[in-house]
Amino acid sequence: MKVFTDTNYREHGARNLVEYLDKEKGLENRAGEEMSNEEIEAFIEKSEEYEFEREVIISPQNGTDLSDDQFSLYTRQVMSEFCKDRNTATYCYAIHRDTDHPHAQVALTGTKRDLWMDKEDCEQLRERAQEQFHDQHRELTKELSHQFEQTLQHDATHELETESDRDLDHEQESGPEPDQAQVQGPDS
């Protein structure tokens, strides 16, 4: 499965980017919670202090198959890994489904040094995203396959029980088969 990533940066605060990201259903913080207006303003102020912001777009091939919760979780995992050794870096993001390709758009802020990405860094981010979304997709597929097998097994068991119940009902309706003693009678 492929994951498309794109990134760019600007040497100014993130107000315009954050306002753009907030267009559909709000921004989420690093914990995956909807950000309050105060949190958004604090993020913007931090970006103005650092005078640097980076935008990252993550668009997995299977984006339409993912719930917003799954998309959010995988995005946070990728970005947390990215920010791990970048002390000033923090981010917020939004999931957008307003195109043919659902995607997460991430706004990062921090020092230029922490947010700087060369070609190798961009490739590592893409690889991390691809691994994360692929691993999660594989786990989801495995879980769905297991659920499907359980459903098939349950349906087969239910069908056998229903068939046994029908046989039992049929026997009760027609009554027991007479044995030889009853057919010949006592005088025979």
PDB file of C-alpha atoms in Angstrom:
ATOM      1  CA  MET A   1       0.000   0.000   0.000  1.00  0.00           C
ATOM      2  CA  LYS A   2       1.329   3.414  -0.902  1.00  0.00           C
ATOM      3  CA  VAL A   3       1.213   6.533   1.217  1.00  0.00           C
ATOM      4  CA  PHE A   4       1.653   9.906  -0.402  1.00  0.00           C
ATOM      5  CA  THR A   5       3.411  12.540   1.684  1.00  0.00           C
ATOM      6  CA  ASP A   6       4.217  16.138   0.921  1.00  0.00           C
ATOM      7  CA  THR A   7       5.783  18.852   3.000  1.00  0.00           C
ATOM      8  CA  ASN A   8       6.694  22.507   2.795  1.00  0.00           C
ATOM      9  CA  TYR A   9       7.739  25.225   5.208  1.00  0.00           C
ATOM     10  CA  ARG A  10       7.393  28.953   5.687  1.00  0.00           C
ATOM     11  CA  GLU A  11       9.409  31.394   7.720  1.00  0.00           C
ATOM     12  CA  HIS A  12       6.522  33.015   9.564  1.00  0.00           C
ATOM     13  CA  GLY A  13       3.801  32.081  11.997  1.00  0.00           C
ATOM     14  CA  ALA A  14       1.243  29.373  11.316  1.00  0.00           C
ATOM     15  CA  ARG A  15      -1.957  31.425  11.640  1.00  0.00           C
ATOM     16  CA  ASN A  16      -2.991  31.119   7.968  1.00  0.00           C
ATOM     17  CA  LEU A  17      -2.175  27.404   7.842  1.00  0.00           C
ATOM     18  CA  VAL A  18      -4.033  26.672  11.083  1.00  0.00           C
ATOM     19  CA  GLU A  19      -7.085  28.627   9.925  1.00  0.00           C
ATOM     20  CA  TYR A  20      -7.045  26.679   6.649  1.00  0.00           C
ATOM     21  CA  LEU A  21      -6.712  23.307   8.407  1.00  0.00           C
ATOM     22  CA  ASP A  22      -9.614  24.162  10.693  1.00  0.00           C
ATOM     23  CA  LYS A  23     -12.021  24.364   7.730  1.00  0.00           C
ATOM     24  CA  GLU A  24     -13.929  21.069   8.131  1.00  0.00           C
ATOM     25  CA  LYS A  25     -14.365  19.782  11.629  1.00  0.00           C
ATOM     26  CA  GLY A  26     -11.726  21.265  13.811  1.00  0.00           C
ATOM     27  CA  LEU A  27      -8.118  20.679  14.740  1.00  0.00           C
ATOM     28  CA  GLU A  28      -6.771  17.864  16.856  1.00  0.00           C
ATOM     29  CA  ASN A  29      -3.815  18.031  19.205  1.00  0.00           C
ATOM     30  CA  ARG A  30      -1.044  15.488  19.810  1.00  0.00           C
ATOM     31  CA  ALA A  31      -3.413  13.450  21.983  1.00  0.00           C
ATOM     32  CA  GLY A  32      -6.069  13.272  19.266  1.00  0.00           C
ATOM     33  CA  GLU A  33      -8.425  15.582  21.140  1.00  0.00           C
ATOM     34  CA  GLU A  34     -10.236  18.492  19.555  1.00  0.00           C
ATOM     35  CA  MET A  35      -8.355  21.682  20.274  1.00  0.00           C
ATOM     36  CA  SER A  36     -10.026  24.533  22.115  1.00  0.00           C
ATOM     37  CA  ASN A  37      -9.750  28.080  20.818  1.00  0.00           C
ATOM     38  CA  GLU A  38      -7.219  28.780  23.592  1.00  0.00           C
ATOM     39  CA  GLU A  39      -5.051  25.829  22.513  1.00  0.00           C
ATOM     40  CA  ILE A  40      -5.204  26.966  18.890  1.00  0.00           C
ATOM     41  CA  GLU A  41      -4.210  30.492  19.848  1.00  0.00           C
ATOM     42  CA  ALA A  42      -1.319  29.186  21.990  1.00  0.00           C
ATOM     43  CA  PHE A  43      -0.106  27.089  19.025  1.00  0.00           C
ATOM     44  CA  ILE A  44      -0.245  30.130  16.744  1.00  0.00           C
ATOM     45  CA  GLU A  45       1.596  32.270  19.300  1.00  0.00           C
ATOM     46  CA  LYS A  46       4.314  29.645  19.611  1.00  0.00           C
ATOM     47  CA  SER A  47       4.669  29.565  15.824  1.00  0.00           C
ATOM     48  CA  GLU A  48       4.985  33.369  15.761  1.00  0.00           C
ATOM     49  CA  GLU A  49       7.645  33.172  18.461  1.00  0.00           C
ATOM     50  CA  TYR A  50       9.670  30.672  16.408  1.00  0.00           C
ATOM     51  CA  GLU A  51       8.775  32.365  13.110  1.00  0.00           C
ATOM     52  CA  PHE A  52       8.739  28.985  11.416  1.00  0.00           C
ATOM     53  CA  GLU A  53       6.067  26.502  10.455  1.00  0.00           C
ATOM     54  CA  ARG A  54       5.969  23.310   8.430  1.00  0.00           C
ATOM     55  CA  GLU A  55       3.036  21.650   6.751  1.00  0.00           C
ATOM     56  CA  VAL A  56       2.926  17.890   6.206  1.00  0.00           C
ATOM     57  CA  ILE A  57       0.284  16.067   4.205  1.00  0.00           C
ATOM     58  CA  ILE A  58      -0.226  12.338   4.694  1.00  0.00           C
ATOM     59  CA  SER A  59      -2.548  10.618   2.237  1.00  0.00           C
ATOM     60  CA  PRO A  60      -2.664   6.814   2.410  1.00  0.00           C
ATOM     61  CA  GLN A  61      -3.970   4.830  -0.532  1.00  0.00           C
ATOM     62  CA  ASN A  62      -6.605   3.207   1.693  1.00  0.00           C
ATOM     63  CA  GLY A  63      -7.727   6.504   3.237  1.00  0.00           C
ATOM     64  CA  THR A  64     -11.356   5.947   2.259  1.00  0.00           C
ATOM     65  CA  ASP A  65     -11.345   2.648   4.185  1.00  0.00           C
ATOM     66  CA  LEU A  66     -10.138   4.236   7.420  1.00  0.00           C
ATOM     67  CA  SER A  67     -12.382   5.715  10.074  1.00  0.00           C
ATOM     68  CA  ASP A  68     -11.459   9.159  11.359  1.00  0.00           C
ATOM     69  CA  ASP A  69     -10.304   7.541  14.616  1.00  0.00           C
ATOM     70  CA  GLN A  70      -7.968   5.182  12.754  1.00  0.00           C
ATOM     71  CA  PHE A  71      -6.691   7.964  10.513  1.00  0.00           C
ATOM     72  CA  SER A  72      -6.100  10.134  13.577  1.00  0.00           C
ATOM     73  CA  LEU A  73      -4.237   7.408  15.471  1.00  0.00           C
ATOM     74  CA  TYR A  74      -1.920   6.537  12.567  1.00  0.00           C
ATOM     75  CA  THR A  75      -1.209  10.212  11.897  1.00  0.00           C
ATOM     76  CA  ARG A  76      -0.288  10.789  15.547  1.00  0.00           C
ATOM     77  CA  GLN A  77       2.000   7.757  15.518  1.00  0.00           C
ATOM     78  CA  VAL A  78       3.847   9.001  12.435  1.00  0.00           C
ATOM     79  CA  MET A  79       4.153  12.560  13.730  1.00  0.00           C
ATOM     80  CA  SER A  80       5.159  11.519  17.251  1.00  0.00           C
ATOM     81  CA  GLU A  81       8.011   9.523  15.745  1.00  0.00           C
ATOM     82  CA  PHE A  82       8.987  12.538  13.640  1.00  0.00           C
ATOM     83  CA  CYS A  83       8.968  14.897  16.656  1.00  0.00           C
ATOM     84  CA  LYS A  84      10.724  12.472  19.010  1.00  0.00           C
ATOM     85  CA  ASP A  85      14.204  14.038  18.842  1.00  0.00           C
ATOM     86  CA  ARG A  86      13.048  17.520  17.851  1.00  0.00           C
ATOM     87  CA  ASN A  87      12.672  19.222  21.220  1.00  0.00           C
ATOM     88  CA  THR A  88      10.802  22.348  20.148  1.00  0.00           C
ATOM     89  CA  ALA A  89       8.572  20.651  17.570  1.00  0.00           C
ATOM     90  CA  THR A  90       4.876  20.341  18.232  1.00  0.00           C
ATOM     91  CA  TYR A  91       1.949  19.834  15.902  1.00  0.00           C
ATOM     92  CA  CYS A  92      -1.764  19.872  15.364  1.00  0.00           C
ATOM     93  CA  TYR A  93      -3.661  18.346  12.472  1.00  0.00           C
ATOM     94  CA  ALA A  94      -6.960  17.892  10.719  1.00  0.00           C
ATOM     95  CA  ILE A  95      -8.366  15.059   8.669  1.00  0.00           C
ATOM     96  CA  HIS A  96      -9.839  16.215   5.403  1.00  0.00           C
ATOM     97  CA  ARG A  97     -12.227  14.174   3.299  1.00  0.00           C
ATOM     98  CA  ASP A  98     -13.104  16.986   0.905  1.00  0.00           C
ATOM     99  CA  THR A  99     -11.139  15.488  -2.001  1.00  0.00           C
ATOM    100  CA  ASP A 100     -11.003  12.127  -3.772  1.00  0.00           C
ATOM    101  CA  HIS A 101      -8.013  11.315  -1.556  1.00  0.00           C
ATOM    102  CA  PRO A 102      -8.662  11.647   2.191  1.00  0.00           C
ATOM    103  CA  HIS A 103      -5.629  13.040   3.947  1.00  0.00           C
ATOM    104  CA  ALA A 104      -4.283  14.392   7.189  1.00  0.00           C
ATOM    105  CA  GLN A 105      -2.844  17.875   7.052  1.00  0.00           C
ATOM    106  CA  VAL A 106      -0.423  18.615   9.830  1.00  0.00           C
ATOM    107  CA  ALA A 107       0.813  21.990  11.026  1.00  0.00           C
ATOM    108  CA  LEU A 108       4.137  21.842  12.863  1.00  0.00           C
ATOM    109  CA  THR A 109       5.886  24.598  14.704  1.00  0.00           C
ATOM    110  CA  GLY A 110       9.267  24.780  16.376  1.00  0.00           C
ATOM    111  CA  THR A 111      12.705  26.165  15.685  1.00  0.00           C
ATOM    112  CA  LYS A 112      13.929  26.145  12.117  1.00  0.00           C
ATOM    113  CA  ARG A 113      16.613  23.695  13.173  1.00  0.00           C
ATOM    114  CA  ASP A 114      14.063  21.208  14.583  1.00  0.00           C
ATOM    115  CA  LEU A 115      11.708  21.483  11.624  1.00  0.00           C
ATOM    116  CA  TRP A 116      14.311  21.540   8.875  1.00  0.00           C
ATOM    117  CA  MET A 117      14.026  18.590   6.520  1.00  0.00           C
ATOM    118  CA  ASP A 118      16.403  17.676   3.741  1.00  0.00           C
ATOM    119  CA  LYS A 119      15.602  15.163   1.004  1.00  0.00           C
ATOM    120  CA  GLU A 120      16.637  12.237   3.224  1.00  0.00           C
ATOM    121  CA  ASP A 121      14.388  13.449   6.077  1.00  0.00           C
ATOM    122  CA  CYS A 122      11.456  13.703   3.658  1.00  0.00           C
ATOM    123  CA  GLU A 123      12.084  10.157   2.460  1.00  0.00           C
ATOM    124  CA  GLN A 124      12.301   8.895   6.062  1.00  0.00           C
ATOM    125  CA  LEU A 125       8.978  10.575   6.875  1.00  0.00           C
ATOM    126  CA  ARG A 126       7.400   8.938   3.826  1.00  0.00           C
ATOM    127  CA  GLU A 127       8.824   5.540   4.816  1.00  0.00           C
ATOM    128  CA  ARG A 128       7.591   5.929   8.404  1.00  0.00           C
ATOM    129  CA  ALA A 129       4.127   6.850   7.186  1.00  0.00           C
ATOM    130  CA  GLN A 130       4.087   3.960   4.739  1.00  0.00           C
ATOM    131  CA  GLU A 131       5.220   1.497   7.415  1.00  0.00           C
ATOM    132  CA  GLN A 132       2.734   2.799   9.955  1.00  0.00           C
ATOM    133  CA  PHE A 133      -0.268   2.813   7.659  1.00  0.00           C
ATOM    134  CA  HIS A 134       0.754  -0.505   6.059  1.00  0.00           C
ATOM    135  CA  ASP A 135       1.279  -2.230   9.421  1.00  0.00           C
ATOM    136  CA  GLN A 136      -2.011  -0.906  10.712  1.00  0.00           C
ATOM    137  CA  HIS A 137      -3.769  -1.879   7.472  1.00  0.00           C
ATOM    138  CA  ARG A 138      -2.335  -5.405   7.769  1.00  0.00           C
ATOM    139  CA  GLU A 139      -3.504  -5.650  11.398  1.00  0.00           C
ATOM    140  CA  LEU A 140      -6.947  -4.361  10.453  1.00  0.00           C
ATOM    141  CA  THR A 141      -7.152  -6.850   7.577  1.00  0.00           C
ATOM    142  CA  LYS A 142      -6.085  -9.671   9.901  1.00  0.00           C
ATOM    143  CA  GLU A 143      -8.692  -8.618  12.481  1.00  0.00           C
ATOM    144  CA  LEU A 144     -11.436  -8.364   9.859  1.00  0.00           C
ATOM    145  CA  SER A 145     -10.457 -11.755   8.461  1.00  0.00           C
ATOM    146  CA  HIS A 146     -10.639 -13.258  11.960  1.00  0.00           C
ATOM    147  CA  GLN A 147     -14.055 -11.652  12.517  1.00  0.00           C
ATOM    148  CA  PHE A 148     -15.241 -12.977   9.150  1.00  0.00           C
ATOM    149  CA  GLU A 149     -14.084 -16.497  10.022  1.00  0.00           C
ATOM    150  CA  GLN A 150     -15.856 -16.283  13.380  1.00  0.00           C
ATOM    151  CA  THR A 151     -19.025 -15.126  11.640  1.00  0.00           C
ATOM    152  CA  LEU A 152     -18.826 -18.003   9.162  1.00  0.00           C
ATOM    153  CA  GLN A 153     -18.243 -20.477  11.977  1.00  0.00           C
ATOM    154  CA  HIS A 154     -21.130 -19.000  13.981  1.00  0.00           C
ATOM    155  CA  ASP A 155     -23.404 -19.120  10.924  1.00  0.00           C
ATOM    156  CA  ALA A 156     -22.451 -22.740  10.214  1.00  0.00           C
ATOM    157  CA  THR A 157     -23.055 -23.731  13.847  1.00  0.00           C
ATOM    158  CA  HIS A 158     -26.350 -21.860  13.858  1.00  0.00           C
ATOM    159  CA  GLU A 159     -27.371 -23.583  10.602  1.00  0.00           C
ATOM    160  CA  LEU A 160     -26.565 -27.011  12.076  1.00  0.00           C
ATOM    161  CA  GLU A 161     -28.542 -26.202  15.215  1.00  0.00           C
ATOM    162  CA  THR A 162     -31.463 -24.982  13.112  1.00  0.00           C
ATOM    163  CA  GLU A 163     -31.312 -28.132  10.970  1.00  0.00           C
ATOM    164  CA  SER A 164     -31.273 -30.333  14.096  1.00  0.00           C
ATOM    165  CA  ASP A 165     -34.209 -28.377  15.510  1.00  0.00           C
ATOM    166  CA  ARG A 166     -36.146 -28.914  12.259  1.00  0.00           C
ATOM    167  CA  ASP A 167     -35.453 -32.658  12.339  1.00  0.00           C
ATOM    168  CA  LEU A 168     -36.595 -32.809  15.962  1.00  0.00           C
ATOM    169  CA  ASP A 169     -39.725 -30.795  15.168  1.00  0.00           C
ATOM    170  CA  HIS A 170     -40.488 -33.111  12.239  1.00  0.00           C
ATOM    171  CA  GLU A 171     -40.181 -36.177  14.439  1.00  0.00           C
ATOM    172  CA  GLN A 172     -42.472 -34.655  17.046  1.00  0.00           C
ATOM    173  CA  GLU A 173     -45.098 -33.703  14.446  1.00  0.00           C
ATOM    174  CA  SER A 174     -45.263 -37.166  12.858  1.00  0.00           C
ATOM    175  CA  GLY A 175     -45.024 -38.938  16.190  1.00  0.00           C
ATOM    176  CA  PRO A 176     -42.777 -41.846  17.027  1.00  0.00           C
ATOM    177  CA  GLU A 177     -42.502 -44.679  14.569  1.00  0.00           C
ATOM    178  CA  PRO A 178     -44.556 -47.638  15.771  1.00  0.00           C
ATOM    179  CA  ASP A 179     -42.582 -50.652  16.859  1.00  0.00           C
ATOM    180  CA  GLN A 180     -43.412 -54.213  15.829  1.00  0.00           C
ATOM    181  CA  ALA A 181     -45.293 -55.040  19.035  1.00  0.00           C
ATOM    182  CA  GLN A 182     -47.785 -52.224  18.478  1.00  0.00           C
ATOM    183  CA  VAL A 183     -48.339 -53.055  14.817  1.00  0.00           C
ATOM    184  CA  GLN A 184     -49.104 -56.747  15.345  1.00  0.00           C
ATOM    185  CA  GLY A 185     -51.227 -56.196  18.377  1.00  0.00           C
ATOM    186  CA  PRO A 186     -51.520 -58.365  21.535  1.00  0.00           C
ATOM    187  CA  ASP A 187     -53.543 -61.237  20.003  1.00  0.00           C
ATOM    188  CA  SER A 188     -51.160 -62.094  17.240  1.00  0.00           C
TER     189      SER A 188
END
